[in-house]
Short mmCIF file of C-alpha atoms and ligand atoms in Angstrom, two decimals:
data_model
loop_
_atom_site.label_atom_id
_atom_site.label_comp_id
_atom_site.label_asym_id
_atom_site.label_seq_id
_atom_site.Cartn_x
_atom_site.Cartn_y
_atom_site.Cartn_z
CA UNK R 1 11.48 83.62 107.27
CA UNK R 2 13.72 86.57 107.82
CA UNK R 3 12.23 89.21 110.21
CA UNK R 4 11.05 92.52 108.41
CA UNK R 5 14.03 94.61 109.78
CA UNK R 6 16.46 92.11 108.38
CA UNK R 7 14.71 91.94 105.16
CA UNK R 8 15.06 95.76 105.00
CA UNK R 9 18.76 95.50 105.52
CA UNK R 10 19.11 92.69 102.98
CA UNK R 11 17.25 94.67 100.22
CA UNK R 12 19.61 97.56 100.87
CA UNK R 13 22.47 95.21 100.06
CA UNK R 14 20.58 94.16 96.92
CA UNK R 15 20.24 97.84 95.90
CA UNK R 16 23.95 98.12 96.55
CA UNK R 17 24.69 95.10 94.39
CA UNK R 18 22.86 96.71 91.46
CA UNK R 19 25.26 99.61 91.57
CA UNK R 20 28.31 97.46 92.04
CA UNK R 21 27.15 95.17 89.06
CA UNK R 22 26.91 98.30 86.98
CA UNK R 23 30.31 99.58 88.00
CA UNK R 24 32.15 96.22 87.59
CA UNK R 25 30.14 95.16 84.53
CA UNK R 26 28.82 92.00 86.37
CA UNK R 27 25.94 90.17 85.10
CA UNK R 28 25.12 87.61 87.89
CA UNK R 29 24.33 87.70 91.63
CA UNK R 30 24.97 84.95 94.06
CA UNK R 31 23.01 85.27 97.34
CA UNK R 32 23.95 82.99 100.15
CA UNK R 33 21.15 82.55 102.57
CA UNK R 34 20.27 80.59 105.74
CA UNK R 35 16.71 81.70 105.85
CA UNK R 36 13.83 82.41 103.53
CA UNK R 37 12.81 85.88 102.38
CA UNK R 38 10.38 87.73 100.09
CA UNK R 39 11.39 86.01 96.80
CA UNK R 40 9.09 88.02 94.61
CA UNK R 41 10.79 91.29 95.85
CA UNK R 42 14.12 89.83 95.12
CA UNK R 43 13.20 88.85 91.58
CA UNK R 44 11.63 92.27 91.00
CA UNK R 45 14.67 94.12 92.24
CA UNK R 46 17.27 92.12 90.25
CA UNK R 47 15.41 91.62 86.99
CA UNK R 48 18.52 92.61 85.07
CA UNK R 49 20.81 90.10 86.88
CA UNK R 50 21.16 86.30 86.60
CA UNK R 51 20.33 85.50 90.37
CA UNK R 52 21.24 82.32 92.09
CA UNK R 53 20.20 81.70 95.68
CA UNK R 54 22.62 79.41 97.47
CA UNK R 55 20.83 77.70 100.44
CA UNK R 56 23.69 77.31 102.85
CA UNK R 57 21.88 75.40 105.59
CA UNK R 58 18.34 74.47 104.81
CA UNK R 59 16.60 72.43 102.15
CA UNK R 60 13.51 74.56 102.95
CA UNK R 61 15.16 77.66 101.67
CA UNK R 62 16.19 75.84 98.58
CA UNK R 63 12.67 74.42 98.02
CA UNK R 64 10.76 77.68 98.62
CA UNK R 65 13.14 79.56 96.35
CA UNK R 66 12.54 77.02 93.66
CA UNK R 67 8.83 77.17 94.17
CA UNK R 68 9.00 80.87 93.75
CA UNK R 69 10.85 80.23 90.45
CA UNK R 70 14.09 81.60 91.77
CA UNK R 71 17.11 79.61 90.71
CA UNK R 72 18.67 77.93 93.70
CA UNK R 73 21.22 75.35 94.78
CA UNK R 74 21.64 73.60 98.05
CA UNK R 75 25.15 73.11 99.45
CA UNK R 76 25.78 69.34 99.58
CA UNK R 77 26.55 69.41 103.27
CA UNK R 78 26.29 72.29 105.85
CA UNK R 79 29.53 74.28 106.06
CA UNK R 80 30.06 76.40 109.20
CA UNK R 81 32.77 78.90 108.20
CA UNK R 82 31.27 81.64 106.09
CA UNK R 83 34.37 81.97 103.95
CA UNK R 84 34.11 78.26 103.09
CA UNK R 85 30.53 78.67 102.18
CA UNK R 86 31.34 81.27 99.61
CA UNK R 87 34.02 79.09 98.10
CA UNK R 88 31.67 76.08 98.06
CA UNK R 89 28.75 78.36 96.75
CA UNK R 90 31.01 79.31 93.79
CA UNK R 91 31.81 75.71 92.97
CA UNK R 92 28.17 74.71 93.34
CA UNK R 93 26.92 77.47 91.12
CA UNK R 94 29.17 76.31 88.30
CA UNK R 95 28.46 72.57 89.11
CA UNK R 96 24.83 73.06 88.65
CA UNK R 97 25.57 74.94 85.29
CA UNK R 98 23.91 78.06 86.63
CA UNK R 99 27.03 80.29 86.04
CA UNK R 100 29.31 80.39 82.97
CA UNK R 101 33.02 80.12 83.68
CA UNK R 102 33.47 83.61 82.19
CA UNK R 103 30.94 85.36 84.23
CA UNK R 104 31.56 88.33 86.49
CA UNK R 105 29.74 87.96 89.76
CA UNK R 106 28.50 89.91 92.73
CA UNK R 107 28.02 87.88 95.80
CA UNK R 108 26.04 88.73 99.04
CA UNK R 109 26.80 86.72 102.10
CA UNK R 110 27.04 86.72 105.91
CA UNK R 111 30.73 86.86 106.78
CA UNK R 112 30.00 87.07 110.54
CA UNK R 113 28.58 83.60 110.67
CA UNK R 114 26.11 84.81 113.39
CA UNK R 115 22.97 84.25 111.23
CA UNK R 116 22.58 87.70 109.75
CA UNK R 117 21.02 87.57 106.29
CA UNK R 118 23.83 89.42 104.67
CA UNK R 119 26.63 91.74 105.77
CA UNK R 120 29.11 91.51 102.94
CA UNK R 121 29.20 92.33 99.31
CA UNK R 122 31.93 91.30 96.92
CA UNK R 123 32.67 91.32 93.18
CA UNK R 124 34.83 88.85 91.39
CA UNK R 125 35.47 87.15 88.12
CA UNK R 126 34.40 83.50 88.17
CA UNK R 127 37.28 82.33 86.06
CA UNK R 128 39.98 83.80 88.28
CA UNK R 129 38.23 82.50 91.34
CA UNK R 130 37.76 79.08 90.16
CA UNK R 131 41.53 78.83 89.37
CA UNK R 132 42.38 79.98 92.81
CA UNK R 133 39.88 77.85 94.60
CA UNK R 134 41.05 74.57 93.02
CA UNK R 135 44.73 75.03 93.71
CA UNK R 136 44.03 76.22 97.16
CA UNK R 137 41.54 73.67 98.02
CA UNK R 138 43.79 70.83 97.05
CA UNK R 139 46.69 72.34 98.89
CA UNK R 140 44.72 72.51 102.14
CA UNK R 141 43.49 68.98 102.06
CA UNK R 142 44.81 67.43 105.18
CA UNK R 143 46.70 64.71 103.39
CA UNK R 144 50.23 63.28 103.09
CA UNK R 145 49.83 63.36 99.28
CA UNK R 146 51.92 66.20 97.90
CA UNK R 147 50.15 68.88 95.99
CA UNK R 148 52.09 68.14 92.82
CA UNK R 149 50.69 64.50 92.86
CA UNK R 150 47.20 65.69 93.46
CA UNK R 151 47.39 68.18 90.76
CA UNK R 152 48.60 65.82 88.11
CA UNK R 153 45.89 63.15 89.01
CA UNK R 154 43.14 65.64 89.14
CA UNK R 155 44.19 67.21 85.82
CA UNK R 156 44.34 63.70 84.34
CA UNK R 157 40.87 62.86 85.63
CA UNK R 158 39.46 66.08 84.35
CA UNK R 159 41.04 65.42 80.93
CA UNK R 160 39.60 61.93 80.80
CA UNK R 161 36.05 63.13 81.89
CA UNK R 162 36.26 65.87 79.18
CA UNK R 163 37.67 63.93 76.37
CA UNK R 164 36.18 60.34 76.83
CA UNK R 165 37.66 57.81 74.48
CA UNK R 166 36.82 57.50 70.84
CA UNK R 167 33.85 59.78 71.21
CA UNK R 168 32.41 57.90 74.07
CA UNK R 169 32.24 59.17 77.62
CA UNK R 170 34.26 57.08 80.18
CA UNK R 171 34.23 56.93 83.96
CA UNK R 172 37.18 55.91 86.10
CA UNK R 173 38.79 56.34 89.48
CA UNK R 174 42.29 57.11 90.88
CA UNK R 175 42.98 56.32 94.55
CA UNK R 176 45.95 58.34 95.59
CA UNK R 177 48.19 57.75 98.63
CA UNK R 178 48.28 55.20 101.41
CA UNK R 179 48.77 52.79 98.61
CA UNK R 180 49.65 49.62 100.55
CA UNK R 181 46.44 49.75 102.55
CA UNK R 182 44.51 50.53 99.36
CA UNK R 183 46.10 47.45 97.76
CA UNK R 184 44.93 45.29 100.76
CA UNK R 185 41.40 46.68 100.55
CA UNK R 186 41.03 45.86 96.85
CA UNK R 187 41.40 42.94 94.48
CA UNK R 188 42.20 42.49 90.90
CA UNK R 189 39.23 43.14 88.61
CA UNK R 190 40.95 42.40 85.20
CA UNK R 191 44.17 42.68 83.34
CA UNK R 192 46.68 44.91 85.08
CA UNK R 193 48.07 46.93 82.24
CA UNK R 194 50.86 48.51 84.42
CA UNK R 195 52.25 45.29 85.73
CA UNK R 196 55.81 44.57 84.76
CA UNK R 197 56.67 48.21 83.97
CA UNK R 198 59.41 49.92 86.02
CA UNK R 199 58.50 52.77 88.30
CA UNK R 200 59.77 55.53 85.87
CA UNK R 201 57.37 54.25 83.19
CA UNK R 202 54.49 54.21 85.60
CA UNK R 203 54.99 57.78 86.94
CA UNK R 204 51.99 60.10 86.16
CA UNK R 205 54.38 62.99 86.17
CA UNK R 206 55.47 61.76 82.67
CA UNK R 207 53.23 62.68 79.85
CA UNK R 208 53.62 59.33 78.00
CA UNK R 209 52.39 57.46 81.12
CA UNK R 210 49.37 59.84 81.29
CA UNK R 211 48.47 59.18 77.68
CA UNK R 212 48.75 55.48 78.29
CA UNK R 213 46.51 55.64 81.34
CA UNK R 214 43.96 57.44 79.25
CA UNK R 215 43.94 54.50 76.89
CA UNK R 216 43.18 52.05 79.58
CA UNK R 217 40.92 54.06 81.78
CA UNK R 218 37.85 52.80 80.05
CA UNK R 219 38.55 49.22 81.59
CA UNK R 220 36.68 48.36 84.68
CA UNK R 221 38.09 49.15 88.10
CA UNK R 222 40.44 51.85 89.42
CA UNK R 223 44.02 52.90 89.50
CA UNK R 224 46.10 52.81 92.76
CA UNK R 225 48.54 55.74 92.75
CA UNK R 226 51.24 56.17 95.41
CA UNK R 227 51.87 59.57 97.04
CA UNK R 228 54.76 60.21 94.63
CA UNK R 229 52.52 59.74 91.57
CA UNK R 230 53.48 56.21 90.54
CA UNK R 231 50.59 53.95 89.25
CA UNK R 232 50.94 50.97 91.51
CA UNK R 233 48.20 48.90 89.93
CA UNK R 234 45.26 49.30 87.56
CA UNK R 235 41.87 47.59 87.07
CA UNK R 236 41.52 47.05 90.79
CA UNK R 237 38.06 46.60 92.45
CA UNK R 238 37.64 48.21 95.83
CA UNK R 239 36.71 45.67 98.41
CA UNK R 240 36.72 47.67 101.67
CA UNK R 241 34.77 47.03 104.88
CA UNK R 242 31.21 48.72 104.76
CA UNK R 243 31.04 52.24 106.17
CA UNK R 244 28.17 54.60 106.75
CA UNK R 245 28.27 57.22 103.99
CA UNK R 246 25.71 59.82 102.96
CA UNK R 247 25.81 60.13 99.06
CA UNK R 248 24.11 62.60 96.71
CA UNK R 249 21.20 61.02 94.84
CA UNK R 250 22.08 59.56 91.47
CA UNK R 251 25.64 58.45 92.37
CA UNK R 252 26.17 54.77 92.16
CA UNK R 253 28.68 51.98 93.01
CA UNK R 254 31.80 53.65 91.71
CA UNK R 255 31.25 56.74 93.85
CA UNK R 256 30.24 54.73 96.80
CA UNK R 257 33.40 52.60 96.50
CA UNK R 258 35.52 55.87 96.14
CA UNK R 259 33.91 57.28 99.31
CA UNK R 260 34.38 54.15 101.26
CA UNK R 261 38.11 53.61 100.46
CA UNK R 262 38.68 57.33 101.40
CA UNK R 263 36.99 56.78 104.71
CA UNK R 264 38.79 53.39 105.56
CA UNK R 265 42.26 54.57 104.45
CA UNK R 266 44.11 57.88 104.31
CA UNK R 267 43.91 57.89 100.46
CA UNK R 268 42.20 60.50 98.37
CA UNK R 269 39.76 59.15 95.74
CA UNK R 270 39.44 60.99 92.48
CA UNK R 271 36.33 59.72 90.65
CA UNK R 272 35.32 60.56 87.09
CA UNK R 273 31.62 60.06 86.51
CA UNK R 274 30.81 58.27 83.18
CA UNK R 275 27.40 59.77 83.09
CA UNK R 276 28.22 63.46 83.61
CA UNK R 277 32.04 63.83 83.29
CA UNK R 278 32.17 65.34 86.78
CA UNK R 279 35.28 64.77 88.79
CA UNK R 280 34.69 64.39 92.54
CA UNK R 281 37.42 64.24 95.11
CA UNK R 282 36.67 62.20 98.20
CA UNK R 283 38.49 62.36 101.49
CA UNK R 284 37.40 60.74 104.69
CA UNK R 285 34.16 59.55 103.00
CA UNK R 286 33.09 62.95 101.74
CA UNK R 287 33.23 65.00 98.63
CA UNK R 288 35.79 67.80 99.30
CA UNK R 289 35.76 69.06 95.82
CA UNK R 290 33.71 68.74 92.67
CA UNK R 291 34.91 69.87 89.24
CA UNK R 292 32.33 69.99 86.43
CA UNK R 293 32.84 69.86 82.68
CA UNK R 294 31.89 73.53 82.12
CA UNK R 295 34.34 74.59 84.69
CA UNK R 296 37.21 72.76 83.08
CA UNK R 297 38.27 75.48 80.69
CA UNK R 298 38.80 77.63 83.69
CA UNK R 299 41.11 75.35 85.58
CA UNK R 300 44.36 76.90 86.21
CA UNK R 301 47.06 75.82 88.71
CA UNK R 302 48.55 78.81 90.30
CA UNK R 303 49.29 80.24 93.68
CA UNK R 304 46.26 81.81 95.29
CA UNK R 305 46.29 85.65 94.97
CA UNK R 306 44.33 87.71 97.43
CA UNK R 307 42.30 90.58 95.92
CA UNK R 308 40.74 93.30 97.95
CA UNK R 309 37.26 92.43 96.64
CA UNK R 310 37.37 88.87 97.94
CA UNK R 311 37.50 87.83 101.61
CA UNK R 312 40.14 85.67 102.86
CA UNK R 313 39.59 82.07 101.85
CA UNK R 314 39.92 78.67 103.57
CA UNK R 315 39.02 75.38 101.89
CA UNK R 316 35.55 73.85 101.86
CA UNK R 317 35.13 70.95 104.36
CA UNK R 318 32.77 69.12 102.03
N1 ATP H 1 34.11 48.63 94.08
C1 ATP H 1 34.56 49.18 93.03
N2 ATP H 1 35.88 49.40 92.76
C2 ATP H 1 36.19 49.98 91.67
N3 ATP H 1 35.44 50.25 90.63
C3 ATP H 1 34.14 50.09 90.74
C4 ATP H 1 33.56 49.62 91.90
N4 ATP H 1 32.21 49.38 91.85
C5 ATP H 1 32.04 49.95 90.61
N5 ATP H 1 33.13 50.37 89.94
C6 ATP H 1 33.21 50.84 88.57
O1 ATP H 1 32.08 51.60 88.34
C7 ATP H 1 31.33 51.16 87.23
C8 ATP H 1 29.87 51.10 87.44
O2 ATP H 1 29.47 52.43 87.82
P1 ATP H 1 28.06 52.76 88.38
O3 ATP H 1 27.37 53.36 87.16
O4 ATP H 1 27.46 51.83 89.19
O5 ATP H 1 28.56 53.92 89.30
P2 ATP H 1 28.30 55.48 89.39
O6 ATP H 1 28.92 55.83 90.75
O7 ATP H 1 26.89 55.74 89.09
O8 ATP H 1 29.27 56.02 88.35
P3 ATP H 1 29.12 56.69 86.82
O9 ATP H 1 28.58 58.06 87.24
O10 ATP H 1 30.40 56.75 86.33
O11 ATP H 1 28.00 55.85 86.27
C9 ATP H 1 31.86 49.72 86.99
O12 ATP H 1 31.88 49.33 85.60
C10 ATP H 1 33.27 49.68 87.54
O13 ATP H 1 34.20 50.00 86.52
#
């Protein structure tokens, strides 16, 4: 529990966020917290706002907020850099469907990283921030895969998750980059629909190819995509040596396989969940970015633009 003096400071920030919310026409408050506090007081002081507590480090903070009937999310894995925490908190808030993509938000967070409850207040539009986050996060992934290829694959995955096929949701996976090693660590799982086509016709930079891929995405297995965006093979089953992976509850064999291949090779796995439509991007065995169906309308690919209200951003690590 936060000591009394720090709680006093914290609630001064809450009062300030009320004023800022009014001035900026914001309707929601995101509070990033490392420690528990007086939840009843928080609820009372923020009755006019949609409040979401983002537990940055501890499941206990998340649990106690939930028990006090304060909406909360727990970041999937601890992130040390406070700027990354805010980025991840924004993604998590949309992922858990707590925030609508058009919301205007106030966020309270500790930018010093020294364990203070809160030392920074910021106001931003969720739509704009999501657009910036996604482009920036992908750009910063430490990978040899060019951003243009990642963009085209992620946009295709998002479209597949959103549209499904013939009214039915479908799940699939694209494994991008390091394609020779990925070929070695996978086996055919069915008819390879790209076999025999020339490279140009297998390029995902071509709209016709993307439409064709959507048609066959419902088949079992995954697509192997080289760094330049060419589909090297389809309907492949990942068969990679076992690795130790921590996975969010509810994710099954497709996601495990994606995480494992991203751990055992330099490839990035882009996985579309059939059950939720969520797209997860795995690198080195971990989810580095998650895109939810709700968020999709807000996806824009553009250069990050710094605004004075938002602190400098670096990509989330998980
Ligand atoms: N090793 C693998 N390589 C490629 N694809 C796989 C692999 N294992 C499972 N899949 C794909 O995942 C499908 C089964 O998904 P399952 O429900 O077990 O996973 P999940 O991670 O819960 O994904 P979803 O959220 O889409 O249901 C299979 O039909 C197959 O197409």
